[in-house]
mmCIF file of C-alpha atoms in Angstrom:
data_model
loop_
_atom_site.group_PDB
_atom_site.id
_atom_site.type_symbol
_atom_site.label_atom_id
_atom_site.label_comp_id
_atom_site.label_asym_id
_atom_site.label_seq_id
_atom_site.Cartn_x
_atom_site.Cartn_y
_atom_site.Cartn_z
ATOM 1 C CA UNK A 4 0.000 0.000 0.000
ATOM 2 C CA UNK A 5 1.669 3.464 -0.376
ATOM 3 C CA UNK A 6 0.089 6.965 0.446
ATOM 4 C CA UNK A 7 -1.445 9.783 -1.969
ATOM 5 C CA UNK A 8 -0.004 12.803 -0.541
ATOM 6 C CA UNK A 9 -1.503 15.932 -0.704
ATOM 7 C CA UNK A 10 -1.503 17.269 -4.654
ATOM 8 C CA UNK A 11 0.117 13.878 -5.450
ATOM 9 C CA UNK A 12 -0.960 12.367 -8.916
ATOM 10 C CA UNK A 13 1.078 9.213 -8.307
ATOM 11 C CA UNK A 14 1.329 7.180 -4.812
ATOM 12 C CA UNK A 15 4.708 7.149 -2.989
ATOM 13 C CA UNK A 16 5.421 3.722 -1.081
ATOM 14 C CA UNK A 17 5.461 3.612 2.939
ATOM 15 C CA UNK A 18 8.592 1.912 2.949
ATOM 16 C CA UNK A 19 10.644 3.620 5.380
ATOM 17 C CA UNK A 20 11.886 3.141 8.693
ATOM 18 C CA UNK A 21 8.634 2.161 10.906
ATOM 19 C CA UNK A 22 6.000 3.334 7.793
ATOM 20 C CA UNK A 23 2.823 1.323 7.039
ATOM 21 C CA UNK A 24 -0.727 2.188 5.141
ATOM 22 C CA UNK A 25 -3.595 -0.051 6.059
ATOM 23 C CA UNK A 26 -6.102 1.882 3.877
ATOM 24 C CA UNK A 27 -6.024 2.288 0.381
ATOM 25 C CA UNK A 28 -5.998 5.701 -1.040
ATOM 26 C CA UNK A 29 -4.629 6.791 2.326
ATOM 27 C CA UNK A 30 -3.158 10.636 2.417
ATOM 28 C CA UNK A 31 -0.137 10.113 4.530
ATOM 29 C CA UNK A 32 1.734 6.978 5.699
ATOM 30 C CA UNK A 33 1.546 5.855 9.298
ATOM 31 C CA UNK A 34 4.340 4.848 11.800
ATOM 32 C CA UNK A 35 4.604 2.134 14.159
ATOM 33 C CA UNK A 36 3.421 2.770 17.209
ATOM 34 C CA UNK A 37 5.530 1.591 20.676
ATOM 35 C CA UNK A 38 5.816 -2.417 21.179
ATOM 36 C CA UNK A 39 5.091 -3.023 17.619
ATOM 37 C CA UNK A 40 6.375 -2.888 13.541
ATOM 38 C CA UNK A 41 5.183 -3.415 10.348
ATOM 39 C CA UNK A 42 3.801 -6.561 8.753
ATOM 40 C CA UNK A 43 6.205 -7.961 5.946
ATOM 41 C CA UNK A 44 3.316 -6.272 3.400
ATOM 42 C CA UNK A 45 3.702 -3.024 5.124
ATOM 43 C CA UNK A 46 -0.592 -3.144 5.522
ATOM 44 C CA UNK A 47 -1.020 -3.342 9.182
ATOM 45 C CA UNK A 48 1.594 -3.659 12.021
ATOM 46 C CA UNK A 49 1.944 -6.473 14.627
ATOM 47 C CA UNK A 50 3.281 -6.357 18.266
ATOM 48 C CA UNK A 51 6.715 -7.330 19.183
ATOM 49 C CA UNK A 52 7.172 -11.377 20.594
ATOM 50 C CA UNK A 53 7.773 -11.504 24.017
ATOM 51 C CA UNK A 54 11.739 -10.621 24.957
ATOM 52 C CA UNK A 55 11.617 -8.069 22.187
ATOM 53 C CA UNK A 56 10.771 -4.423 22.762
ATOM 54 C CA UNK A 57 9.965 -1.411 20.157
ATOM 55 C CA UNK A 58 10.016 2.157 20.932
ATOM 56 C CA UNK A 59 7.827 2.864 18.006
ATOM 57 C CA UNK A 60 8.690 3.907 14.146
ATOM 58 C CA UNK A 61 11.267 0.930 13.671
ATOM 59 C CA UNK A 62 11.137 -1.905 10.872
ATOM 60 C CA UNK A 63 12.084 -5.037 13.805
ATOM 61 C CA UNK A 64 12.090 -5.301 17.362
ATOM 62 C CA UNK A 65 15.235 -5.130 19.447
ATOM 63 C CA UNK A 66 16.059 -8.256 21.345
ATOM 64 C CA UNK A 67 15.817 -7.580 25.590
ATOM 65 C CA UNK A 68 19.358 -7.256 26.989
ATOM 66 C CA UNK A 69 20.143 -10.328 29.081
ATOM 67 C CA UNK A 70 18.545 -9.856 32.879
ATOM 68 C CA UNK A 71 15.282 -8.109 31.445
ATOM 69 C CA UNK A 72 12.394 -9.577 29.918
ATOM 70 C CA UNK A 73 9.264 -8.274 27.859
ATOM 71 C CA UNK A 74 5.580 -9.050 27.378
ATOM 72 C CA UNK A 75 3.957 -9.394 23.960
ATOM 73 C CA UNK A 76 3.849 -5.552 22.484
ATOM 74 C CA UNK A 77 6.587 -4.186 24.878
ATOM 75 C CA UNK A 78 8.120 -0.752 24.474
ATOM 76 C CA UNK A 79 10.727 -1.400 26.492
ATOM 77 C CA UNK A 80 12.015 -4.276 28.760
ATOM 78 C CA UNK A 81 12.162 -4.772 32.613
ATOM 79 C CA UNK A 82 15.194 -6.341 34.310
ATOM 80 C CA UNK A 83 14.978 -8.950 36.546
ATOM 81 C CA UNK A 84 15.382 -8.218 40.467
ATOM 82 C CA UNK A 85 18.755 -8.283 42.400
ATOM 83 C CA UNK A 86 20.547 -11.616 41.905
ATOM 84 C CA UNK A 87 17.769 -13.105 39.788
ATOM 85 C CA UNK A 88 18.396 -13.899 35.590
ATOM 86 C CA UNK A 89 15.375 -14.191 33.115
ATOM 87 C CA UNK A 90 14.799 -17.674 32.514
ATOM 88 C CA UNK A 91 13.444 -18.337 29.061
ATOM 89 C CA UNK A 92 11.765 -21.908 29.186
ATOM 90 C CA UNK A 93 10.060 -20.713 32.318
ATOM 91 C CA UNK A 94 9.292 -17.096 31.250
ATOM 92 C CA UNK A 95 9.999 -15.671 34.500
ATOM 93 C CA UNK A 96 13.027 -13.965 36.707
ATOM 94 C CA UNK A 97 14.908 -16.939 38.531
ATOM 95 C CA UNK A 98 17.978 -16.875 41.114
ATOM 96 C CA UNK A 99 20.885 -16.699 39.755
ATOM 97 C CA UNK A 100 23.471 -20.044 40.394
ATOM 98 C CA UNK A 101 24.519 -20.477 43.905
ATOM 99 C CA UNK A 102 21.515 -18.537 44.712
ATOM 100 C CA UNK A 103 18.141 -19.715 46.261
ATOM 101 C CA UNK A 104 14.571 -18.030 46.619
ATOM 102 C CA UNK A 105 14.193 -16.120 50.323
ATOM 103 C CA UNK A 106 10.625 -14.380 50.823
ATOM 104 C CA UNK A 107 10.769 -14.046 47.011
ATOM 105 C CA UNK A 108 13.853 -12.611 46.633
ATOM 106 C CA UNK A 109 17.055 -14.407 46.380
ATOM 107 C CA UNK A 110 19.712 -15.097 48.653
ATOM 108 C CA UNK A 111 23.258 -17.054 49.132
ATOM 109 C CA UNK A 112 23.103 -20.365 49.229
ATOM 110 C CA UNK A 113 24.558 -21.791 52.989
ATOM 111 C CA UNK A 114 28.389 -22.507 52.118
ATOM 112 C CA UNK A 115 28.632 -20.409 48.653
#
């Protein structure tokens, strides 16, 4: 799909950086809003996966940096607590080795 423009007689692609059109006909382009990007057609947009994050107006979702985690259609991620790592076949904040879970935070394990 590609937008009109104003006074345009031809239509000019939404191809750039975050861009979509889901109507045809459509007068201006639209971005991506936060915790999603642009279908592979460039018609619609769909929400970032889980442990990716968007800030809006991007092509692809940025991978969470290791100790955070994100929900489906994320704008940003949110690190894990003191001590604890994200654990991906769980989907949840874990202690870290040597530690264990204390009133549901994490502490040293006796002799480590």
């Amino acid at each position: 799909k590609a937008s009109m423009g104003g006074d345009a007689t031809s239509c000019t692609l939404c191809d750039s950086n975050g861009q979509y059109s889901d109507e045809d006909g459509a007068s201006a382009c639209k971005t991506a809003a936060s915790g999603h990007h642009p279908n592979p057609n460039r018609d619609g947009v769909v929400p970032c996966q889980a442990g990716t994050f968007s800030v809006g107006g991007i092509d692809n979702c940025a991978d969470c940096k290791d100790g955070t985690y994100s929900e489906e259609g994320a704008a940003g991620c949110t690190p894990c607590d003191q001590y604890m790592v994200f654990d991906e076949a769980m989907q949840e904040c874990v202690c870290r080795e040597s530690f264990i879970t204390d009133d549901g935070g994490c502490t040293c394990e006796a002799g480590k």
